PDB file of C-alpha atoms in Angstrom:
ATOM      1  CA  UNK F  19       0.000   0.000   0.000  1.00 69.00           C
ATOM      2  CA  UNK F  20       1.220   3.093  -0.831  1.00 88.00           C
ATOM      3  CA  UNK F  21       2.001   5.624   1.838  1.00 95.00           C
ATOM      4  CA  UNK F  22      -0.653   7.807   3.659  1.00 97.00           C
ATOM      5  CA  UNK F  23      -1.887  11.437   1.902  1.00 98.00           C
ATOM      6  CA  UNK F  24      -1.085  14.051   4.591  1.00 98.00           C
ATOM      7  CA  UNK F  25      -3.591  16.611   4.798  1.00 98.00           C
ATOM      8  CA  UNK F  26      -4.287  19.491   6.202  1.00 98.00           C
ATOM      9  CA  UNK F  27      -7.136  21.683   6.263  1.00 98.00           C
ATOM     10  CA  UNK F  28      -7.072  25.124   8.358  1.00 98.00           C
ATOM     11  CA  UNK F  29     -10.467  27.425   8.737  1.00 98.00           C
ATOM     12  CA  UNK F  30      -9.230  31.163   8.241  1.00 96.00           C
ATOM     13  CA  UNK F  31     -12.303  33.682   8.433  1.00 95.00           C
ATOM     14  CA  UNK F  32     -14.379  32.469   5.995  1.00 96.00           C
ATOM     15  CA  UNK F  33     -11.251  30.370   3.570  1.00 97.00           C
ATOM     16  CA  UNK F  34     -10.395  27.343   4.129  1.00 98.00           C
ATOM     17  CA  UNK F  35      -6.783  26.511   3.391  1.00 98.00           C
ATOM     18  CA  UNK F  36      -6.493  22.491   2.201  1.00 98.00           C
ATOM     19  CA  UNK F  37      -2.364  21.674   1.774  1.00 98.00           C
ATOM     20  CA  UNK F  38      -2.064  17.657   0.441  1.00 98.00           C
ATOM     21  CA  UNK F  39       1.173  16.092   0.292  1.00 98.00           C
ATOM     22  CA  UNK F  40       0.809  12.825  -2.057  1.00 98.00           C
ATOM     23  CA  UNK F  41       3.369  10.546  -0.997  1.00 98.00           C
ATOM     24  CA  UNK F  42       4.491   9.329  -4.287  1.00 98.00           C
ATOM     25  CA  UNK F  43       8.085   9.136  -6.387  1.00 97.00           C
ATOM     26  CA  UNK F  44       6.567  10.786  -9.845  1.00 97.00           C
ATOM     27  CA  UNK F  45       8.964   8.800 -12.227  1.00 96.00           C
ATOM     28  CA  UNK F  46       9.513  10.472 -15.303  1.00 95.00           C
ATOM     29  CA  UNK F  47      10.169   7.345 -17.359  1.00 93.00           C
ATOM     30  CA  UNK F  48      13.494   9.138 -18.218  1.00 90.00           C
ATOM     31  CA  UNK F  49      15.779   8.769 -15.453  1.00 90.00           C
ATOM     32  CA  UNK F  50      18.461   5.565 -15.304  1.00 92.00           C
ATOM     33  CA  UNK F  51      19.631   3.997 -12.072  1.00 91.00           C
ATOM     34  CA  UNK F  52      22.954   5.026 -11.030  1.00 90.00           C
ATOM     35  CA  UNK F  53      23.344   1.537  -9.770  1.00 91.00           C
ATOM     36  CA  UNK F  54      22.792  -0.733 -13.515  1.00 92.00           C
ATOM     37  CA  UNK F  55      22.284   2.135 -15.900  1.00 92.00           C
ATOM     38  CA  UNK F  56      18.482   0.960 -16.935  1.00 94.00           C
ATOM     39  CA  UNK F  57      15.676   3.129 -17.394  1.00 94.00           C
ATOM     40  CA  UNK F  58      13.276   3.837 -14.478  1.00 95.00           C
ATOM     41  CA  UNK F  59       9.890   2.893 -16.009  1.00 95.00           C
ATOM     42  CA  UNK F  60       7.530   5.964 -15.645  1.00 96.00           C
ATOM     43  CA  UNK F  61       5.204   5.851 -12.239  1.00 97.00           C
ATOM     44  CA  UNK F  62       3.114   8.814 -11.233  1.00 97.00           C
ATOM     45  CA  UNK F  63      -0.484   9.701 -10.080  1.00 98.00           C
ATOM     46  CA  UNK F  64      -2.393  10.037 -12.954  1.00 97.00           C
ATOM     47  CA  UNK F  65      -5.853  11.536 -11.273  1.00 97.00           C
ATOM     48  CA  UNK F  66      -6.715  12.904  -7.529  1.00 97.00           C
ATOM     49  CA  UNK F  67      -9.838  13.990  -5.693  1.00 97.00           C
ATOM     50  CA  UNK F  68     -10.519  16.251  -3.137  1.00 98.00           C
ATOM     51  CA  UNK F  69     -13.804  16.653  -1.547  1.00 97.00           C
ATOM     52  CA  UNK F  70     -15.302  17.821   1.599  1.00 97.00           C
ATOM     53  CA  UNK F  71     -18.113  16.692   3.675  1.00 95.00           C
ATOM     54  CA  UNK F  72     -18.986  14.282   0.327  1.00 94.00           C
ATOM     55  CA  UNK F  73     -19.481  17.135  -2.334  1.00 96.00           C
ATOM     56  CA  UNK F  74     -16.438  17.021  -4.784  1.00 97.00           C
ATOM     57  CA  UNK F  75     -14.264  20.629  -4.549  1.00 97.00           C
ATOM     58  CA  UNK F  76     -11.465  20.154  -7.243  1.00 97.00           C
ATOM     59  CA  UNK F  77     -10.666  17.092  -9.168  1.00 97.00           C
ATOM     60  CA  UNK F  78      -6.970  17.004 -10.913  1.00 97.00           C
ATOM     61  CA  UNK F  79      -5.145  15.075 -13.683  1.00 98.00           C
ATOM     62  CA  UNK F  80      -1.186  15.351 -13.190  1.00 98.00           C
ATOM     63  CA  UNK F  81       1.420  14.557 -15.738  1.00 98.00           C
ATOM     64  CA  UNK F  82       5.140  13.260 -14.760  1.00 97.00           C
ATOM     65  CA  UNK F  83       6.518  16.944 -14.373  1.00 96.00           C
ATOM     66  CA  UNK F  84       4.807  17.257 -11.002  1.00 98.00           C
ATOM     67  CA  UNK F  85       7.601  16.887  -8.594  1.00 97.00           C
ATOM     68  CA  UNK F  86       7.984  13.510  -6.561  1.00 97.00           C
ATOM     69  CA  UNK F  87       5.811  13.940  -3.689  1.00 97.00           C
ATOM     70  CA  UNK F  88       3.291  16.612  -4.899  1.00 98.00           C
ATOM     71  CA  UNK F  89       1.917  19.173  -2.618  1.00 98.00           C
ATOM     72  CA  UNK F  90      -0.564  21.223  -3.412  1.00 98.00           C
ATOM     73  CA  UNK F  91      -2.393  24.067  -1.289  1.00 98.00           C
ATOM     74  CA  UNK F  92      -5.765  24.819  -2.383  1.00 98.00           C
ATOM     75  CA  UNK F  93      -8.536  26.952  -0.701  1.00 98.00           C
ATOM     76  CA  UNK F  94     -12.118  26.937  -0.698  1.00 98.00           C
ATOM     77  CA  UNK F  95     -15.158  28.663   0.784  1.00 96.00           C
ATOM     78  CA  UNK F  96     -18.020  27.339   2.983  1.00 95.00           C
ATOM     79  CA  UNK F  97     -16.354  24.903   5.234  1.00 97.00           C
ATOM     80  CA  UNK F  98     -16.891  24.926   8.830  1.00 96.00           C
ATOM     81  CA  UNK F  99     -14.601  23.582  11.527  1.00 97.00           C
ATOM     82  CA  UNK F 100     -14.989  20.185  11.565  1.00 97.00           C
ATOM     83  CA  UNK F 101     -16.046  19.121   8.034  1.00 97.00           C
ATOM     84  CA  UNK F 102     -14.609  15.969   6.656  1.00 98.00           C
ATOM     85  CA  UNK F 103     -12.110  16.474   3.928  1.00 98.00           C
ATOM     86  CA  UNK F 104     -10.711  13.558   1.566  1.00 98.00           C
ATOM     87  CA  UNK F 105      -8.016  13.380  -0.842  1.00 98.00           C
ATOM     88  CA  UNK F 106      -7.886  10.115  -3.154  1.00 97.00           C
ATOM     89  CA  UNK F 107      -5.278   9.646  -6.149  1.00 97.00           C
ATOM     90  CA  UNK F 108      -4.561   6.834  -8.350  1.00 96.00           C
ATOM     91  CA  UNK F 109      -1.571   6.523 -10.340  1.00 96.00           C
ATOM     92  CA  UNK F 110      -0.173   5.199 -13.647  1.00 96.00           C
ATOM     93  CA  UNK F 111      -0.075   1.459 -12.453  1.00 96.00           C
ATOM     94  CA  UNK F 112      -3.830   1.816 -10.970  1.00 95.00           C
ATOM     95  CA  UNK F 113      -2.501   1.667  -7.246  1.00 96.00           C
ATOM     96  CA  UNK F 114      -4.835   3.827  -5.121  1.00 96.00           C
ATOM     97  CA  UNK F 115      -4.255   5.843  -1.871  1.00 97.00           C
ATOM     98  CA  UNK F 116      -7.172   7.325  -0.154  1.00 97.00           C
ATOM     99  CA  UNK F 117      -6.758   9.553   2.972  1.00 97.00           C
ATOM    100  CA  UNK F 118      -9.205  12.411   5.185  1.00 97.00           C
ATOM    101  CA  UNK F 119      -9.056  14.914   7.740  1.00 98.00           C
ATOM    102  CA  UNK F 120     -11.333  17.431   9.441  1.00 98.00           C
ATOM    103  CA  UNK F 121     -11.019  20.901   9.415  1.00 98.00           C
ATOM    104  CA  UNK F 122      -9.314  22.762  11.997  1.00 98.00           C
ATOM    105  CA  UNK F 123      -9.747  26.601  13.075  1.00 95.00           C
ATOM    106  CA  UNK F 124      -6.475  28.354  12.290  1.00 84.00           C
TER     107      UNK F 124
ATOM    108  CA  UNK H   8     -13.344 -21.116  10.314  1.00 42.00           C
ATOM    109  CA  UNK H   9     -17.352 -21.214   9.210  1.00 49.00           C
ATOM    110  CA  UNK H  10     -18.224 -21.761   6.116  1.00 49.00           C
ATOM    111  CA  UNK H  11     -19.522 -18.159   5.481  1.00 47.00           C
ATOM    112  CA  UNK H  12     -16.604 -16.463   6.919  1.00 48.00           C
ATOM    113  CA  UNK H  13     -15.085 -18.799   4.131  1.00 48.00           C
ATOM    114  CA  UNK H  14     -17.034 -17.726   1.259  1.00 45.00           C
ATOM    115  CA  UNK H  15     -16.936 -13.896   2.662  1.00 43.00           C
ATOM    116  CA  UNK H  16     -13.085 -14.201   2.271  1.00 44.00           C
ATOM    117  CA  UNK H  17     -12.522 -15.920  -1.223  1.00 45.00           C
ATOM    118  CA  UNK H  18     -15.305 -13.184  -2.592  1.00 43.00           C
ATOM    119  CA  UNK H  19     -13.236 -10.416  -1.395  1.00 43.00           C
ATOM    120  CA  UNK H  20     -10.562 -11.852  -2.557  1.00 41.00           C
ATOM    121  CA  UNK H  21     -11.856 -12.487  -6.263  1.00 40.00           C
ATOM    122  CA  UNK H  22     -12.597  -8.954  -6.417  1.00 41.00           C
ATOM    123  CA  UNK H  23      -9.295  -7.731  -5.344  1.00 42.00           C
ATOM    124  CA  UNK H  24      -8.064  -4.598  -3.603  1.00 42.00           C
ATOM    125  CA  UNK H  25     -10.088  -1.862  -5.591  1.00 45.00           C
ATOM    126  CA  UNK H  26     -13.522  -4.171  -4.499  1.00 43.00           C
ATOM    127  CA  UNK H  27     -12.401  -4.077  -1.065  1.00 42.00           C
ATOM    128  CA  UNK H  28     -11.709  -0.448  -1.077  1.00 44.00           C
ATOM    129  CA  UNK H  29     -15.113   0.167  -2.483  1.00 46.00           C
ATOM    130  CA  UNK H  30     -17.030  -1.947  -0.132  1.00 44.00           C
ATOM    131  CA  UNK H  31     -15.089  -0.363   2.989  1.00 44.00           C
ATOM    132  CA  UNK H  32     -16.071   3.190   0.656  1.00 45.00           C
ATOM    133  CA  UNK H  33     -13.001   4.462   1.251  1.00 48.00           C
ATOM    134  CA  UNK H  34     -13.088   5.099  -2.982  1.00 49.00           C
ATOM    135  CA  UNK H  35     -16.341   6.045  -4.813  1.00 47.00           C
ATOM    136  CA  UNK H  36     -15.653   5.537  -8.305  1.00 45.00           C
ATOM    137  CA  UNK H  37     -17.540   8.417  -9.422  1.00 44.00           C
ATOM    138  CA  UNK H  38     -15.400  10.916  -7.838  1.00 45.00           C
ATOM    139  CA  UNK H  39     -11.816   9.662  -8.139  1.00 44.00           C
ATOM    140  CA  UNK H  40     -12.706   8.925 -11.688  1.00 48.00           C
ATOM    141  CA  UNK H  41     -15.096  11.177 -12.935  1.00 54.00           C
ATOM    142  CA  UNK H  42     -12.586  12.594 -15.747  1.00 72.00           C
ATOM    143  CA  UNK H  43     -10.426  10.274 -17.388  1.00 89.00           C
ATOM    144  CA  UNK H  44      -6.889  11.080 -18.053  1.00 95.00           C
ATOM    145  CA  UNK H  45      -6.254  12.840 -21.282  1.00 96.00           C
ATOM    146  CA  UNK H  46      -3.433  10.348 -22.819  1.00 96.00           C
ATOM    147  CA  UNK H  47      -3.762  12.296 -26.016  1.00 96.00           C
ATOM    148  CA  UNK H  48      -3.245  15.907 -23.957  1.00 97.00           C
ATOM    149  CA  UNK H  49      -0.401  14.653 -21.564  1.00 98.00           C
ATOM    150  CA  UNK H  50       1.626  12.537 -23.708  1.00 97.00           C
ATOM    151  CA  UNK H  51       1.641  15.066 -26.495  1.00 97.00           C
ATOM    152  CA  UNK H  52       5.191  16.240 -27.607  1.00 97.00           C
ATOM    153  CA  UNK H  53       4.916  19.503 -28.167  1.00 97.00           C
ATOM    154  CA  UNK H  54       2.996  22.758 -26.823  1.00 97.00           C
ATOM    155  CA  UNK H  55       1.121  22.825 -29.930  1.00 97.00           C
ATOM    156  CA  UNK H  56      -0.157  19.474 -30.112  1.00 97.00           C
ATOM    157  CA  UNK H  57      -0.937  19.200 -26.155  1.00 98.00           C
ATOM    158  CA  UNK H  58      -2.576  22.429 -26.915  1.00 98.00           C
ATOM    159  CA  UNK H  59      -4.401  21.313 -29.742  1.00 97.00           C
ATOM    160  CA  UNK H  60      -5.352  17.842 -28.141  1.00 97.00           C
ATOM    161  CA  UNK H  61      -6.465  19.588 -24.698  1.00 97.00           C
ATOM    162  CA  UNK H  62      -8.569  21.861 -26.596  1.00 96.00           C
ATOM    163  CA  UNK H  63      -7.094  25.046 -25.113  1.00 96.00           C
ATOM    164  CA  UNK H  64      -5.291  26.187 -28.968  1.00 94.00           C
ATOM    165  CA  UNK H  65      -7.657  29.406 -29.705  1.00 94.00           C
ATOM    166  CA  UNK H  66      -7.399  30.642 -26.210  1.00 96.00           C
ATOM    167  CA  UNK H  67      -7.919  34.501 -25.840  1.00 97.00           C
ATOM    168  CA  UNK H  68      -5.191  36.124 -23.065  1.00 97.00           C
ATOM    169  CA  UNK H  69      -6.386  37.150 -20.007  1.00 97.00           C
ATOM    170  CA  UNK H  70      -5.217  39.543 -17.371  1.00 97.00           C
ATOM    171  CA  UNK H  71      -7.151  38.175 -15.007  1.00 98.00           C
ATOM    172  CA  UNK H  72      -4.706  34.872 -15.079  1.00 98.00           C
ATOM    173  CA  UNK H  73      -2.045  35.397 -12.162  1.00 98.00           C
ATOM    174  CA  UNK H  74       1.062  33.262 -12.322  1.00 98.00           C
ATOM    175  CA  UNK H  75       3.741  33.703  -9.612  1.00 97.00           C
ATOM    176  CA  UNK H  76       6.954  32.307  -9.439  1.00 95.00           C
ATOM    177  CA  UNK H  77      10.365  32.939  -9.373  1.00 92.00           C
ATOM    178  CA  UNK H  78      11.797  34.781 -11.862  1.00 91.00           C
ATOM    179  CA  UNK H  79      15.395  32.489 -11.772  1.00 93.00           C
ATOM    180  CA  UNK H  80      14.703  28.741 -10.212  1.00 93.00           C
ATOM    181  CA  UNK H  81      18.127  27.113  -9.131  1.00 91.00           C
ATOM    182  CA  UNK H  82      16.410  23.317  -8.843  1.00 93.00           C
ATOM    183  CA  UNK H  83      14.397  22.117 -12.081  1.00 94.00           C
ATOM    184  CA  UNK H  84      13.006  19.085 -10.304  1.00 94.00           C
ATOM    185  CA  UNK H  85      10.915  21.506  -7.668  1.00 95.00           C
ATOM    186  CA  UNK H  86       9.996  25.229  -9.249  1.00 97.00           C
ATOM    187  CA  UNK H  87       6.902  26.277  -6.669  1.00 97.00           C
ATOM    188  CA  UNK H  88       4.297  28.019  -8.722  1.00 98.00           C
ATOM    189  CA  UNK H  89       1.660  29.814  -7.670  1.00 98.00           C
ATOM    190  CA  UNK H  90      -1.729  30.388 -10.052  1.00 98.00           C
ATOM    191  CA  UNK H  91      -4.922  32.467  -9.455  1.00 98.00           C
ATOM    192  CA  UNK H  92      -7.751  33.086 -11.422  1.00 98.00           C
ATOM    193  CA  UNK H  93      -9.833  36.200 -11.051  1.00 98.00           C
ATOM    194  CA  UNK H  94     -12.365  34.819 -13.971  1.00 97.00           C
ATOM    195  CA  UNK H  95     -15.346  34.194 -12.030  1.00 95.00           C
ATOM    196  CA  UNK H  96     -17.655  30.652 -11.399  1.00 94.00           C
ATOM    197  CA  UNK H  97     -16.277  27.094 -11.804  1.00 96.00           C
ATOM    198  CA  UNK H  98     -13.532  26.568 -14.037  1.00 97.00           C
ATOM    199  CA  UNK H  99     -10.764  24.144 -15.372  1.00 98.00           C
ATOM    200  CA  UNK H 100      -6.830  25.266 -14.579  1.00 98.00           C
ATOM    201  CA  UNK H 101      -4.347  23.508 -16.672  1.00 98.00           C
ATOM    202  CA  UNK H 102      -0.662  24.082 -16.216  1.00 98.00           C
ATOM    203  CA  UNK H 103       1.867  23.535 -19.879  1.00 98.00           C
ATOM    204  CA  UNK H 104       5.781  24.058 -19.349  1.00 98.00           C
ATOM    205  CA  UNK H 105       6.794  24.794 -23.293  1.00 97.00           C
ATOM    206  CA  UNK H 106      10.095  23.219 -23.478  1.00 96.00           C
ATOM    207  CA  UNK H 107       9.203  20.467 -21.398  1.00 96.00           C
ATOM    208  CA  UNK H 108       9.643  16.679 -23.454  1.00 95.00           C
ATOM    209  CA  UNK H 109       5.195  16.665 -22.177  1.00 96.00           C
ATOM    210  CA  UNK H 110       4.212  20.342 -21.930  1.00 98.00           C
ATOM    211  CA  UNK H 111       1.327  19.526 -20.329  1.00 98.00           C
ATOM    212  CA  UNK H 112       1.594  19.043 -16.382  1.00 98.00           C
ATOM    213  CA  UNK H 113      -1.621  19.292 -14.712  1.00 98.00           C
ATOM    214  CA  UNK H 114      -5.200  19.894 -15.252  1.00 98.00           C
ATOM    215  CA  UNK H 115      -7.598  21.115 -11.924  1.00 98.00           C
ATOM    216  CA  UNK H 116     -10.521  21.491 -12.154  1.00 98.00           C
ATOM    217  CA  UNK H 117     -12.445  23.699  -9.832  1.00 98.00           C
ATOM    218  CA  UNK H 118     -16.109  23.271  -7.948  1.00 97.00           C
ATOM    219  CA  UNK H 119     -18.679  24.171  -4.724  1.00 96.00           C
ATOM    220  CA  UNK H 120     -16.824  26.575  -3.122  1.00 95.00           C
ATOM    221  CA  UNK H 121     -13.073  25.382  -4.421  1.00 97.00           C
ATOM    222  CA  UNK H 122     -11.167  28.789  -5.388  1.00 98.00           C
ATOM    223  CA  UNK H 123      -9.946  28.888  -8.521  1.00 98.00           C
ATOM    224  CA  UNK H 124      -5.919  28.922  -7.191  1.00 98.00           C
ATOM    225  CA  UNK H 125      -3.947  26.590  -6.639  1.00 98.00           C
ATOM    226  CA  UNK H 126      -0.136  26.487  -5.348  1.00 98.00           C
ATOM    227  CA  UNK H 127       2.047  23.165  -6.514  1.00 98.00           C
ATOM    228  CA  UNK H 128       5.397  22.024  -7.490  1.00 97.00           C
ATOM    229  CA  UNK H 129       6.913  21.977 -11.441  1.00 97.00           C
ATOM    230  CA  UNK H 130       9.911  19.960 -12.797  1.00 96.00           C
ATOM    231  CA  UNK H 131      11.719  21.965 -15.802  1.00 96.00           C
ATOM    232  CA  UNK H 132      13.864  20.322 -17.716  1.00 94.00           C
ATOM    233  CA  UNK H 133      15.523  23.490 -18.961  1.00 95.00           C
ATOM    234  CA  UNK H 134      14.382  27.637 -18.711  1.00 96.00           C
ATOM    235  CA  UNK H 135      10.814  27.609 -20.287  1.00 97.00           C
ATOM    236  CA  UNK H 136       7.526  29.889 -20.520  1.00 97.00           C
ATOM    237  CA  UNK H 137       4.948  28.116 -18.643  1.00 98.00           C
ATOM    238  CA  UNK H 138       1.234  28.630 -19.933  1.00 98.00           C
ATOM    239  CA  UNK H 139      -1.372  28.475 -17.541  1.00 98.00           C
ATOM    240  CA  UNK H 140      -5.326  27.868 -19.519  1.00 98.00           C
ATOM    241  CA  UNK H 141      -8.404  28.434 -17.877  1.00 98.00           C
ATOM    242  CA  UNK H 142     -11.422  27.064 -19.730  1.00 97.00           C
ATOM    243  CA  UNK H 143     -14.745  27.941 -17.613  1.00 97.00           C
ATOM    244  CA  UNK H 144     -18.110  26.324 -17.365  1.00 94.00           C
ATOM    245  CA  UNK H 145     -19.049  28.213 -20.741  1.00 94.00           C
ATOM    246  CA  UNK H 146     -16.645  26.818 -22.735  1.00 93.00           C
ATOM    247  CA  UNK H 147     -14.504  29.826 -23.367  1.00 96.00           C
ATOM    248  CA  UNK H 148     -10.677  29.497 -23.024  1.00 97.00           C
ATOM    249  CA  UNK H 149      -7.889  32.282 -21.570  1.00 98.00           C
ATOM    250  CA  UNK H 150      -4.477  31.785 -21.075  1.00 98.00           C
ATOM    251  CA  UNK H 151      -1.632  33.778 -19.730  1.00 98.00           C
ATOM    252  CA  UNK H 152       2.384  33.205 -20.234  1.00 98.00           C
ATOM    253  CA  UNK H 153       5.596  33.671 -17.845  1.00 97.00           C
ATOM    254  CA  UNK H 154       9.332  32.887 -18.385  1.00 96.00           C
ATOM    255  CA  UNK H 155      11.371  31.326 -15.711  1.00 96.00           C
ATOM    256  CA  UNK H 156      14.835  30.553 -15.664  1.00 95.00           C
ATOM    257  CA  UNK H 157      16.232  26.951 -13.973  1.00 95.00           C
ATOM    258  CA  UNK H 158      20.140  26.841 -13.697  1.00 91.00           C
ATOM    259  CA  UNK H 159      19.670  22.762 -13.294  1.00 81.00           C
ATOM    260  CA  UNK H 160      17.279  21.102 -15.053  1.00 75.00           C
ATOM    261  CA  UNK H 161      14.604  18.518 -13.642  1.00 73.00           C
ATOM    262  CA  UNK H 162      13.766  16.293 -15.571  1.00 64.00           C
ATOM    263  CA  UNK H 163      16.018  13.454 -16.353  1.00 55.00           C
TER     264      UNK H 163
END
């Protein structure tokens, strides 16, 4: 299993920031290993989700030029401390990683 | 072990991880794949054909595009850029680096309450004007351009 989304969702006035760090190595498909010289077969998320409280807020398709481990800060309006926030990705090899949090007050 | 507990098992089984993840709803198909991936529009080799395929070609520039980043970026495999969009209602953000070997990075797409901004992490493979597209609900497509400058590529 892949390793676990960390996310973090912080109530400011009436924003809500949402930062998501997607544990994942985004290979290019271009690099070689130092250690034999062969190609590192490409490996990155492909799609993602993020959705609060069940209602979808921003859906993303990602290309290898994302750097490995992608973060990404978003905001949105009309959360309220406490909402339920979920980030799911799937990648080029169809592994999945789905992770939530709850909004905190800043 | 009953006999149920038995079947119960093998089923889950036969249906592999993704069942499992569905039945524990952890993933609901509809929203972690509600757009497929645009092979055509990421694999494409150059800006004019990811441009072309993603449907963004006859764009119109727009002011109200904001793309922030440094003007000279020392590491190629992380260049933070930051986007906003003052064009109002739900809308579609996609992210091209020119001279990268796939322009196209990333398409977001924006909805109930998401603001149209975003802040994320590029690899360059060599200085390049990145082109940030916003096509809104009405079909309509803006884009706005900015140079920046990597001293060590990203890419390979």
């Amino acid at each position: 299993m892949a390793d676990p989304i960390k996310l973090r969702a912080t109530l400011q006035g009436d924003t809500t920031e949402i930062r998501m760090l997607m544990q994942h190595p985004m290979e290019t498909g271009l690099r070689k290993d130092p250690a034999d010289g062969k190609t590192i077969p490409s490996h990155f998320i492909q799609n993602f989700s993020l959705s609060a409280n069940g209602k979808l807020l921003i859906e993303g398709q990602l290309n290898t030029s994302i750097s490995r481990n992608p973060l990404f800060t978003f905001r949105a309006k009309g959360l309220t401390a406490g909402d339920k926030v979920v980030v799911s990705w799937i990648d080029s090899r169809g592994e999945r990683r789905s992770d939530e949090s709850n909004v905190v007050t800043g | 072990m009953s006999p149920l507990r038995r079947i119960l098992l093998k089923s889950a089984g036969a249906t592999g991880a993704l069942g499992g993840l569905l039945a524990a709803g952890l993933l609901k198909p509809t929203q972690v794949l509600a757009a497929e991936w645009q092979r055509q529009a990421f694999t494409a080799t150059s800006i004019s054909e990811s441009l072309k395929a993603y449907g963004a070609d006859n764009s119109t520039e727009s002011r109200d595009i904001v793309i922030s980043a440094a003007e000279i970026s020392e590491n190629g495999a992380q260049v933070p850029v930051e986007i906003t969009s003052n064009i109002p209602g739900n809308q579609t953000i996609a992210v091209f680096i020119e001279k990268n070997p796939a322009p196209l990075a990333a398409s977001l797409s924006f909805t109930n309450g998401a603001l149209p901004q975003v802040r994320l992490q590029l690899k360059m493979a060599e200085s390049s004007r990145i082109r940030v597209t916003v096509k809104t609900a009405e079909g309509k497509t803006y884009h706005a351009n900015r140079e920046v400058k990597v001293t060590l590529g990203g890419c390979g």
